[in-house]
Amino acid sequence: MTEEPDPPPETLLSGAPARARRREGASGPEPSLPADAGPTTIAVHGARRPERNAGAVVSPIYQTTTFHYPAEYSEVADPSDVRHYTRYENPSQEEAAETIRALEGAGAARVFSSGMAAISTTLLGLLRPGDTVVAPIEIYGGTDRLLREVLPKFGIGVRWLEPGAPEPTGELLEGASLLYLETPTNPLLRVRDIRAWARCADEVGALLLVDSTFATPVNQRPLELGADLVLHSATKYLAGHSDVLAGAVAGPSQLVDRLETMQRVLGGALDPHAAFLLQRGMKTLALRVARQNENAREVAEALARHPAVARVHYPGSHGADEEAIARTQMAGRGGLVSFELVGGRAASARFRRRLRLVHVATSLGGVESLVSAPRESSHAHLSPGEAERRGLPEGLLRLSCGIEETKDLLLDLLGALEPRAGDRGAS
Ligand SMILES: *Cc1c(COP(=O)(O)O)cnc(C)c1O
């Protein structure tokens, strides 16, 4: 006589609705999104789980550091369904990660306490002593320091691609383990060809990582173009309101899951309240970005026509090749415009003093327009010679267009280019 197996014991978990962890493209029966759902539909509906959240249309903030642990762990049917501690996992983080996963068309995604936490955890999680990273010189300052000052301590080498070279070739590429790319670049908004970089990576069996912060998944989806992982400072456009720090990585689960242990031990977990703010911000991502794309295009055109403006940098403005790449790689050109004024540094300072609406502040991607001078902020650490070599004159300005009405933004910007009565320094 064979023994009947015992029914599963009543644990804390077996009484609760099944908690399918929404990862690896598990779209599940609810919600049912159209196969070709647009980004707003995905962001608004894609990660919702009312059946788990007392029917709430908006998910609660799981503001808890810890979770009930089953008395008998060995009796849990699916151990991967048990949450332990918010540095390891939390439903608020999972919801934001699920939205980013879906927006990027990825198998899996993770969220982090900042963009730099996402980038450092990813690089330290994937690389080993003896590995070599190839990156262009024009990358985000924090990433630049990570590559120059931190990775070499762990025996990881870095080779730099000079400004102006479109992609790494020959000796630069040989033996590389990981290619690291940002496009459009900061602050000149040069467009790099993700497909071409993916071919370079394939040639030597390297991974291609793309920091797509400036573009957002509304304008550019690097995984579809051959990147292995896409990274974001979610502080910028994804959260979108200049009120929360967050970061994200998305890609195939076999790569993203390799970062789990590193994130747990480095501790870059996203606080649940910040995760909620990120999730709430992303619901309007596509609407915001559409307006920002439009504002930046109008501003770039108006500035290019203005006699007080010496040069405008905008994705696609650096020649026919980059324009052609931008056309096939980007659905929209993004909300950033950089420009140089006739009169250089003094004119740049005078312009900033005259702004009434646009904030003079670093960062980007929020609903409010911000202008900064890279030589005094993001690139202040460069020697004058190095800055000039990288094509960053002293008076260069970088504008992050917000969602203001275009006419109001233009009035402020063009007004600040004209001398006005009562302005200090007006002539
Ligand atoms: C801001 C930024 C980062 C760093 O993100 P934080 O959220 O500030 O840590 C990385 N890459 C790019 C392109 C950025 O603009």
Coordinates of C-alpha atoms and ligand atoms in Angstrom, one line a residue:
M1 CA 0.0 0.0 0.0
T2 CA 1.4 3.3 -1.1
E3 CA 1.1 6.2 1.2
E4 CA -0.9 9.2 0.1
P5 CA 1.3 12.3 0.2
D6 CA 0.3 14.8 2.9
P7 CA -1.6 17.8 1.6
P8 CA 0.7 20.9 1.5
P9 CA 0.9 22.4 5.0
E10 CA -0.9 25.6 5.7
T11 CA 1.9 28.0 5.8
L12 CA 1.7 31.8 5.6
L13 CA 2.3 31.5 1.9
S14 CA 0.0 28.7 0.8
G15 CA -3.0 30.8 2.1
A16 CA -2.1 33.7 0.0
P17 CA -2.8 34.1 -3.7
A18 CA -0.1 32.6 -5.9
R19 CA 2.6 35.2 -6.2
A20 CA 3.9 34.7 -9.6
R21 CA 7.1 36.8 -9.7
R22 CA 6.7 38.9 -12.8
R23 CA 10.0 38.3 -14.4
E24 CA 11.3 36.8 -17.6
G25 CA 8.5 38.2 -19.7
A26 CA 5.8 36.5 -17.6
S27 CA 2.9 38.5 -18.9
G28 CA 0.4 36.2 -17.2
P29 CA -3.3 36.3 -17.8
E30 CA -3.7 39.7 -16.2
P31 CA -3.4 42.4 -17.3
S32 CA -3.8 41.5 -21.0
L33 CA -1.9 44.1 -23.0
P34 CA -2.1 44.1 -26.8
A35 CA 1.0 42.5 -28.2
D36 CA 2.0 45.8 -29.8
A37 CA 1.0 48.0 -26.8
G38 CA 2.6 51.4 -26.8
P39 CA 4.9 52.7 -24.0
T40 CA 2.2 54.6 -22.1
T41 CA -0.2 51.6 -22.1
I42 CA 2.7 49.4 -20.9
A43 CA 3.7 51.9 -18.2
V44 CA 0.2 52.4 -16.9
H45 CA -1.0 48.8 -17.0
G46 CA 1.9 46.5 -17.5
A47 CA 3.0 45.9 -13.9
R48 CA -0.4 46.2 -12.1
R49 CA -1.4 43.4 -9.7
P50 CA -4.7 44.5 -8.1
E51 CA -5.4 40.8 -7.1
R52 CA -2.3 41.0 -4.8
N53 CA -2.9 44.5 -3.5
A54 CA -6.4 44.4 -1.9
G55 CA -7.8 45.4 -5.4
A56 CA -6.1 48.8 -5.3
V57 CA -5.8 50.4 -8.7
V58 CA -2.5 52.0 -7.6
S59 CA -0.1 49.7 -5.8
P60 CA 0.7 50.4 -2.2
I61 CA 4.2 51.4 -1.2
Y62 CA 5.7 48.3 0.5
Q63 CA 7.5 50.4 3.1
T64 CA 9.0 47.5 5.0
T65 CA 12.5 46.3 5.4
T66 CA 11.5 42.7 6.2
F67 CA 8.9 40.0 5.4
H68 CA 7.3 37.2 7.2
Y69 CA 9.5 34.2 6.9
P70 CA 7.9 30.8 6.7
A71 CA 8.3 28.9 10.0
E72 CA 9.3 25.8 8.1
Y73 CA 11.3 26.9 5.0
S74 CA 11.6 23.4 3.8
E75 CA 7.9 23.2 3.4
V76 CA 7.6 26.1 1.0
A77 CA 6.5 24.9 -2.4
D78 CA 8.5 27.5 -4.3
P79 CA 11.4 29.0 -2.3
S80 CA 11.9 31.7 -5.0
D81 CA 8.5 33.0 -3.9
V82 CA 9.7 33.9 -0.4
R83 CA 10.9 37.5 0.2
H84 CA 13.4 38.1 2.9
Y85 CA 14.7 41.7 3.2
T86 CA 14.3 44.8 1.2
R87 CA 18.0 45.0 0.3
Y88 CA 17.3 41.6 -1.5
E89 CA 13.8 42.1 -2.9
N90 CA 10.6 44.2 -2.3
P91 CA 7.3 44.3 -4.4
S92 CA 7.7 48.1 -4.9
Q93 CA 11.1 47.5 -6.5
E94 CA 9.7 44.6 -8.5
E95 CA 6.8 46.7 -10.0
A96 CA 9.2 49.5 -11.2
A97 CA 11.6 46.9 -12.6
E98 CA 8.7 45.1 -14.4
T99 CA 7.7 48.4 -16.1
I100 CA 11.3 49.0 -17.2
R101 CA 11.6 45.4 -18.4
A102 CA 8.5 45.8 -20.6
L103 CA 9.5 49.3 -21.9
E104 CA 12.9 48.0 -23.0
G105 CA 11.5 44.7 -24.4
A106 CA 13.9 42.8 -22.1
G107 CA 13.7 39.4 -20.4
A108 CA 14.5 40.9 -17.0
A109 CA 15.3 44.2 -15.2
R110 CA 16.5 45.3 -11.9
V111 CA 16.2 48.7 -10.2
F112 CA 18.9 50.4 -8.0
S113 CA 19.3 53.2 -5.6
S114 CA 20.9 55.5 -8.3
G115 CA 22.2 55.3 -11.9
M116 CA 25.7 54.9 -10.5
A117 CA 24.6 52.0 -8.3
A118 CA 23.2 50.3 -11.4
I119 CA 26.3 51.0 -13.5
S120 CA 28.9 50.1 -10.8
T121 CA 27.0 46.9 -9.7
T122 CA 26.6 45.8 -13.3
L123 CA 30.3 46.3 -14.2
L124 CA 31.6 44.8 -10.9
G125 CA 29.1 41.9 -11.3
L126 CA 30.1 41.0 -14.8
L127 CA 33.8 41.7 -15.0
R128 CA 36.8 39.7 -13.6
P129 CA 40.5 40.5 -13.1
G130 CA 42.2 40.5 -16.4
D131 CA 39.2 41.7 -18.3
T132 CA 39.3 44.8 -20.5
V133 CA 36.6 47.5 -21.0
V134 CA 36.5 49.7 -24.1
A135 CA 34.7 53.0 -23.7
P136 CA 34.5 56.3 -25.5
I137 CA 36.1 59.3 -23.7
E138 CA 32.9 61.2 -23.8
I139 CA 30.9 59.3 -21.1
Y140 CA 29.2 60.4 -17.9
G141 CA 31.6 61.8 -15.2
G142 CA 30.7 59.2 -12.6
T143 CA 31.1 56.3 -15.0
D144 CA 34.4 57.9 -16.2
R145 CA 35.7 57.8 -12.6
L146 CA 34.5 54.3 -12.0
L147 CA 36.4 53.2 -15.1
R148 CA 39.6 55.2 -14.3
E149 CA 39.8 54.9 -10.6
V150 CA 37.8 51.9 -9.3
L151 CA 38.0 49.1 -11.9
P152 CA 41.8 49.2 -12.2
K153 CA 42.0 48.4 -8.4
F154 CA 40.4 45.0 -9.3
G155 CA 42.7 44.3 -12.2
I156 CA 40.3 45.4 -14.9
G157 CA 41.8 47.3 -17.7
V158 CA 40.2 50.2 -19.7
R159 CA 41.0 51.4 -23.2
W160 CA 39.6 54.7 -24.4
L161 CA 38.1 55.6 -27.8
E162 CA 39.2 59.1 -28.8
P163 CA 36.5 61.7 -29.5
G164 CA 35.5 61.6 -33.1
A165 CA 36.1 57.9 -33.7
P166 CA 32.7 56.4 -34.3
E167 CA 33.5 52.9 -33.0
P168 CA 36.4 50.8 -31.7
T169 CA 38.5 48.8 -34.3
G170 CA 41.8 47.0 -34.5
E171 CA 44.1 47.0 -31.5
L172 CA 41.6 48.9 -29.4
L173 CA 39.1 46.2 -29.8
E174 CA 41.3 43.1 -29.6
G175 CA 40.8 41.0 -26.5
A176 CA 38.1 43.3 -25.1
S177 CA 35.5 41.7 -22.7
L178 CA 33.0 44.6 -22.6
L179 CA 32.2 47.6 -24.7
Y180 CA 30.5 50.5 -22.9
L181 CA 28.6 53.1 -24.9
E182 CA 26.5 56.1 -24.2
T183 CA 24.4 57.6 -27.0
P184 CA 23.5 60.4 -27.5
T185 CA 26.7 61.6 -25.8
N186 CA 27.0 64.1 -23.1
P187 CA 27.1 67.1 -23.6
L188 CA 27.6 67.3 -27.4
L189 CA 24.8 64.9 -28.2
R190 CA 26.8 63.0 -30.8
V191 CA 24.9 59.9 -32.1
R192 CA 26.8 56.6 -31.9
D193 CA 25.7 53.6 -34.0
I194 CA 24.5 50.9 -31.6
R195 CA 24.2 48.3 -34.4
A196 CA 27.8 49.0 -35.4
W197 CA 29.0 48.7 -31.8
A198 CA 27.1 45.4 -31.5
R199 CA 29.0 44.1 -34.5
C200 CA 32.3 45.2 -33.0
A201 CA 31.3 43.4 -29.7
D202 CA 30.4 40.2 -31.7
E203 CA 33.7 40.2 -33.5
V204 CA 35.7 39.7 -30.3
G205 CA 33.0 38.0 -28.2
A206 CA 32.6 41.0 -25.9
L207 CA 29.4 42.2 -24.2
L208 CA 27.9 45.6 -25.3
L209 CA 26.4 47.7 -22.5
V210 CA 24.5 50.9 -23.5
D211 CA 23.7 53.7 -21.1
S212 CA 20.5 55.0 -22.8
T213 CA 19.6 57.6 -20.1
F214 CA 19.5 60.5 -22.6
A215 CA 17.3 58.7 -25.1
T216 CA 14.8 56.9 -22.9
P217 CA 13.0 53.7 -24.1
V218 CA 10.5 55.9 -25.9
N219 CA 13.2 57.2 -28.3
Q220 CA 15.7 54.3 -28.4
R221 CA 15.6 50.6 -27.5
P222 CA 19.2 49.4 -27.5
L223 CA 18.4 45.7 -26.9
E224 CA 16.6 45.5 -30.3
L225 CA 19.7 47.0 -31.9
G226 CA 22.0 44.3 -30.5
A227 CA 23.1 45.6 -27.1
D228 CA 23.4 43.0 -24.4
L229 CA 22.3 45.2 -21.5
V230 CA 20.7 48.7 -21.3
L231 CA 21.4 50.9 -18.3
H232 CA 19.5 54.0 -17.1
S233 CA 19.9 56.7 -14.6
A234 CA 16.2 56.6 -13.8
T235 CA 16.8 59.8 -11.8
K236 CA 16.4 61.6 -15.2
Y237 CA 13.6 60.9 -17.7
L238 CA 12.2 57.7 -16.3
A239 CA 11.3 59.2 -12.9
G240 CA 11.0 62.5 -14.6
H241 CA 10.3 65.0 -11.8
S242 CA 13.8 65.8 -10.4
D243 CA 12.7 64.4 -7.0
V244 CA 14.1 60.8 -6.8
L245 CA 17.4 59.1 -7.4
A246 CA 17.1 55.7 -9.1
G247 CA 18.9 53.4 -11.6
A248 CA 18.0 50.4 -13.7
V249 CA 19.5 47.7 -15.9
A250 CA 17.6 45.5 -18.3
G251 CA 18.4 42.6 -20.6
P252 CA 18.2 38.9 -20.9
S253 CA 17.6 37.2 -17.6
Q254 CA 20.8 35.1 -17.8
L255 CA 22.8 38.3 -17.6
V256 CA 20.5 40.4 -15.3
D257 CA 20.2 37.5 -12.8
R258 CA 24.0 37.4 -12.5
L259 CA 23.8 40.8 -10.9
E260 CA 21.6 39.7 -8.0
T261 CA 24.3 38.7 -5.6
M262 CA 26.4 41.7 -6.4
Q263 CA 23.5 44.1 -5.8
R264 CA 22.7 42.3 -2.5
V265 CA 26.3 42.7 -1.2
L266 CA 27.0 46.2 -2.5
G267 CA 23.7 47.3 -1.1
G268 CA 22.4 49.6 -3.9
A269 CA 18.7 48.6 -3.3
L270 CA 16.1 51.2 -4.3
D271 CA 14.1 52.4 -1.3
P272 CA 10.4 51.3 -1.6
H273 CA 9.2 54.9 -1.5
A274 CA 11.6 55.9 -4.2
A275 CA 10.5 52.9 -6.2
F276 CA 6.9 54.1 -5.9
L277 CA 7.9 57.6 -7.1
L278 CA 9.7 56.0 -10.0
Q279 CA 6.8 53.8 -11.0
R280 CA 4.4 56.8 -10.7
G281 CA 6.7 59.0 -12.8
M282 CA 7.0 56.4 -15.5
K283 CA 3.2 56.3 -16.1
T284 CA 3.6 59.6 -18.0
L285 CA 7.0 58.9 -19.5
A286 CA 5.9 58.7 -23.1
L287 CA 3.7 61.9 -22.8
R288 CA 6.6 63.8 -21.2
V289 CA 9.2 62.6 -23.7
A290 CA 7.0 63.5 -26.7
R291 CA 6.6 67.1 -25.4
Q292 CA 10.3 67.2 -24.6
N293 CA 11.3 65.9 -28.0
E294 CA 9.1 68.7 -29.6
N295 CA 10.4 71.4 -27.3
A296 CA 14.1 70.5 -27.9
R297 CA 13.6 70.4 -31.7
E298 CA 11.9 73.8 -31.7
V299 CA 14.5 75.3 -29.4
A300 CA 17.4 73.8 -31.5
E301 CA 15.9 75.4 -34.7
A302 CA 15.3 78.8 -33.1
L303 CA 18.8 78.9 -31.6
A304 CA 20.4 77.9 -34.9
R305 CA 18.7 80.9 -36.5
H306 CA 19.7 83.4 -33.8
P307 CA 22.7 85.7 -34.5
A308 CA 23.8 85.5 -30.8
V309 CA 24.3 81.7 -31.1
A310 CA 27.6 80.5 -32.5
R311 CA 26.8 76.8 -32.6
V312 CA 24.0 74.3 -31.8
H313 CA 24.5 70.6 -30.9
Y314 CA 21.5 68.4 -31.3
P315 CA 21.3 64.6 -32.1
G316 CA 22.0 64.4 -35.9
S317 CA 23.5 67.9 -36.2
H318 CA 27.1 66.6 -36.5
G319 CA 26.9 65.6 -40.2
A320 CA 25.1 63.4 -42.6
D321 CA 26.4 60.1 -41.1
E322 CA 25.1 60.8 -37.6
E323 CA 21.8 62.2 -39.0
A324 CA 21.4 58.9 -40.9
I325 CA 22.1 56.8 -37.8
A326 CA 19.8 58.9 -35.6
R327 CA 17.0 58.5 -38.2
T328 CA 17.1 54.7 -38.0
Q329 CA 18.1 54.3 -34.3
M330 CA 15.9 56.9 -32.6
A331 CA 12.1 57.4 -32.7
G332 CA 12.7 60.9 -31.4
R333 CA 15.8 63.0 -30.8
G334 CA 15.3 63.6 -27.0
G335 CA 14.9 66.7 -24.9
L336 CA 18.5 68.0 -24.8
V337 CA 20.1 70.8 -26.8
S338 CA 23.6 72.1 -26.2
F339 CA 24.8 75.4 -27.6
E340 CA 27.6 78.0 -27.7
L341 CA 27.1 81.7 -27.7
V342 CA 28.9 84.4 -29.6
G343 CA 31.0 86.0 -26.9
G344 CA 31.9 82.7 -25.1
R345 CA 32.1 82.5 -21.4
A346 CA 30.9 86.0 -20.6
A347 CA 27.9 85.8 -22.9
S348 CA 27.1 82.4 -21.4
A349 CA 27.1 83.8 -17.8
R350 CA 25.0 86.8 -18.9
F351 CA 22.5 84.5 -20.6
R352 CA 22.1 82.4 -17.5
R353 CA 21.6 85.5 -15.3
R354 CA 18.8 86.7 -17.5
L355 CA 16.7 83.5 -17.5
R356 CA 13.4 83.9 -15.7
L357 CA 11.8 80.5 -16.2
V358 CA 14.6 78.0 -16.9
H359 CA 16.5 76.9 -13.8
V360 CA 20.2 77.1 -13.8
A361 CA 21.0 73.6 -12.4
T362 CA 22.7 70.5 -13.4
S363 CA 20.9 67.2 -14.1
L364 CA 18.2 66.6 -16.8
G365 CA 15.1 64.8 -17.8
G366 CA 12.6 66.5 -15.4
V367 CA 9.4 68.3 -16.2
E368 CA 11.1 71.7 -15.6
S369 CA 13.7 73.0 -18.1
L370 CA 17.3 73.2 -16.7
V371 CA 20.4 74.7 -18.1
S372 CA 23.9 74.0 -17.1
A373 CA 27.4 74.9 -18.2
P374 CA 29.3 71.6 -18.5
R375 CA 32.7 73.3 -18.0
E376 CA 31.5 74.5 -14.6
S377 CA 29.6 71.4 -13.5
S378 CA 29.7 67.9 -15.1
H379 CA 33.1 68.5 -16.8
A380 CA 34.7 70.9 -14.2
H381 CA 37.3 68.3 -13.4
L382 CA 38.9 68.5 -16.9
S383 CA 42.0 70.6 -17.5
P384 CA 41.3 73.5 -19.9
G385 CA 43.4 71.8 -22.5
E386 CA 41.6 68.5 -22.2
A387 CA 38.2 70.2 -22.3
E388 CA 39.1 72.0 -25.5
R389 CA 40.4 68.7 -27.0
R390 CA 37.0 67.2 -26.3
G391 CA 35.3 70.1 -28.1
L392 CA 33.9 71.7 -24.9
P393 CA 34.4 75.4 -25.0
E394 CA 34.1 77.4 -21.8
G395 CA 30.8 79.0 -22.7
L396 CA 29.1 75.8 -23.7
L397 CA 25.6 75.4 -22.4
R398 CA 23.5 72.3 -22.1
L399 CA 19.7 72.7 -21.9
S400 CA 17.3 70.0 -20.7
C401 CA 13.9 70.9 -22.1
G402 CA 11.0 70.4 -19.7
I403 CA 7.4 70.1 -20.6
E404 CA 6.6 73.8 -20.6
E405 CA 4.6 75.2 -23.5
T406 CA 7.1 75.7 -26.3
K407 CA 6.2 79.4 -26.7
D408 CA 6.9 80.1 -23.0
L409 CA 10.2 78.3 -23.2
L410 CA 11.3 80.1 -26.4
L411 CA 10.2 83.4 -24.9
D412 CA 12.5 82.9 -21.9
L413 CA 15.5 81.6 -23.9
L414 CA 15.3 84.1 -26.7
G415 CA 14.6 86.9 -24.2
A416 CA 17.8 85.9 -22.3
L417 CA 19.8 86.3 -25.5
E418 CA 18.7 89.9 -25.9
P419 CA 19.8 92.6 -23.6
R420 CA 17.0 93.8 -21.4
A421 CA 16.6 97.0 -19.4
G422 CA 17.6 96.6 -15.8
D423 CA 19.7 93.4 -16.4
R424 CA 23.1 93.4 -14.7
G425 CA 25.6 93.3 -17.5
A426 CA 23.1 94.5 -20.1
S427 CA 24.7 96.7 -22.7
Ligands
LIG1 C1 23.0 61.1 -14.3 C2 23.6 60.1 -15.2 C3 24.2 58.9 -14.6 C4 24.3 58.7 -13.1 O1 23.0 58.5 -12.6 P1 22.7 58.9 -11.0 O2 21.2 58.6 -10.9 O3 23.0 60.4 -10.8 O4 23.5 58.0 -10.2 C5 24.7 58.0 -15.5 N1 24.7 58.1 -16.8 C6 24.1 59.2 -17.4 C7 24.1 59.3 -18.9 C8 23.6 60.2 -16.6 O5 23.1 61.3 -17.2

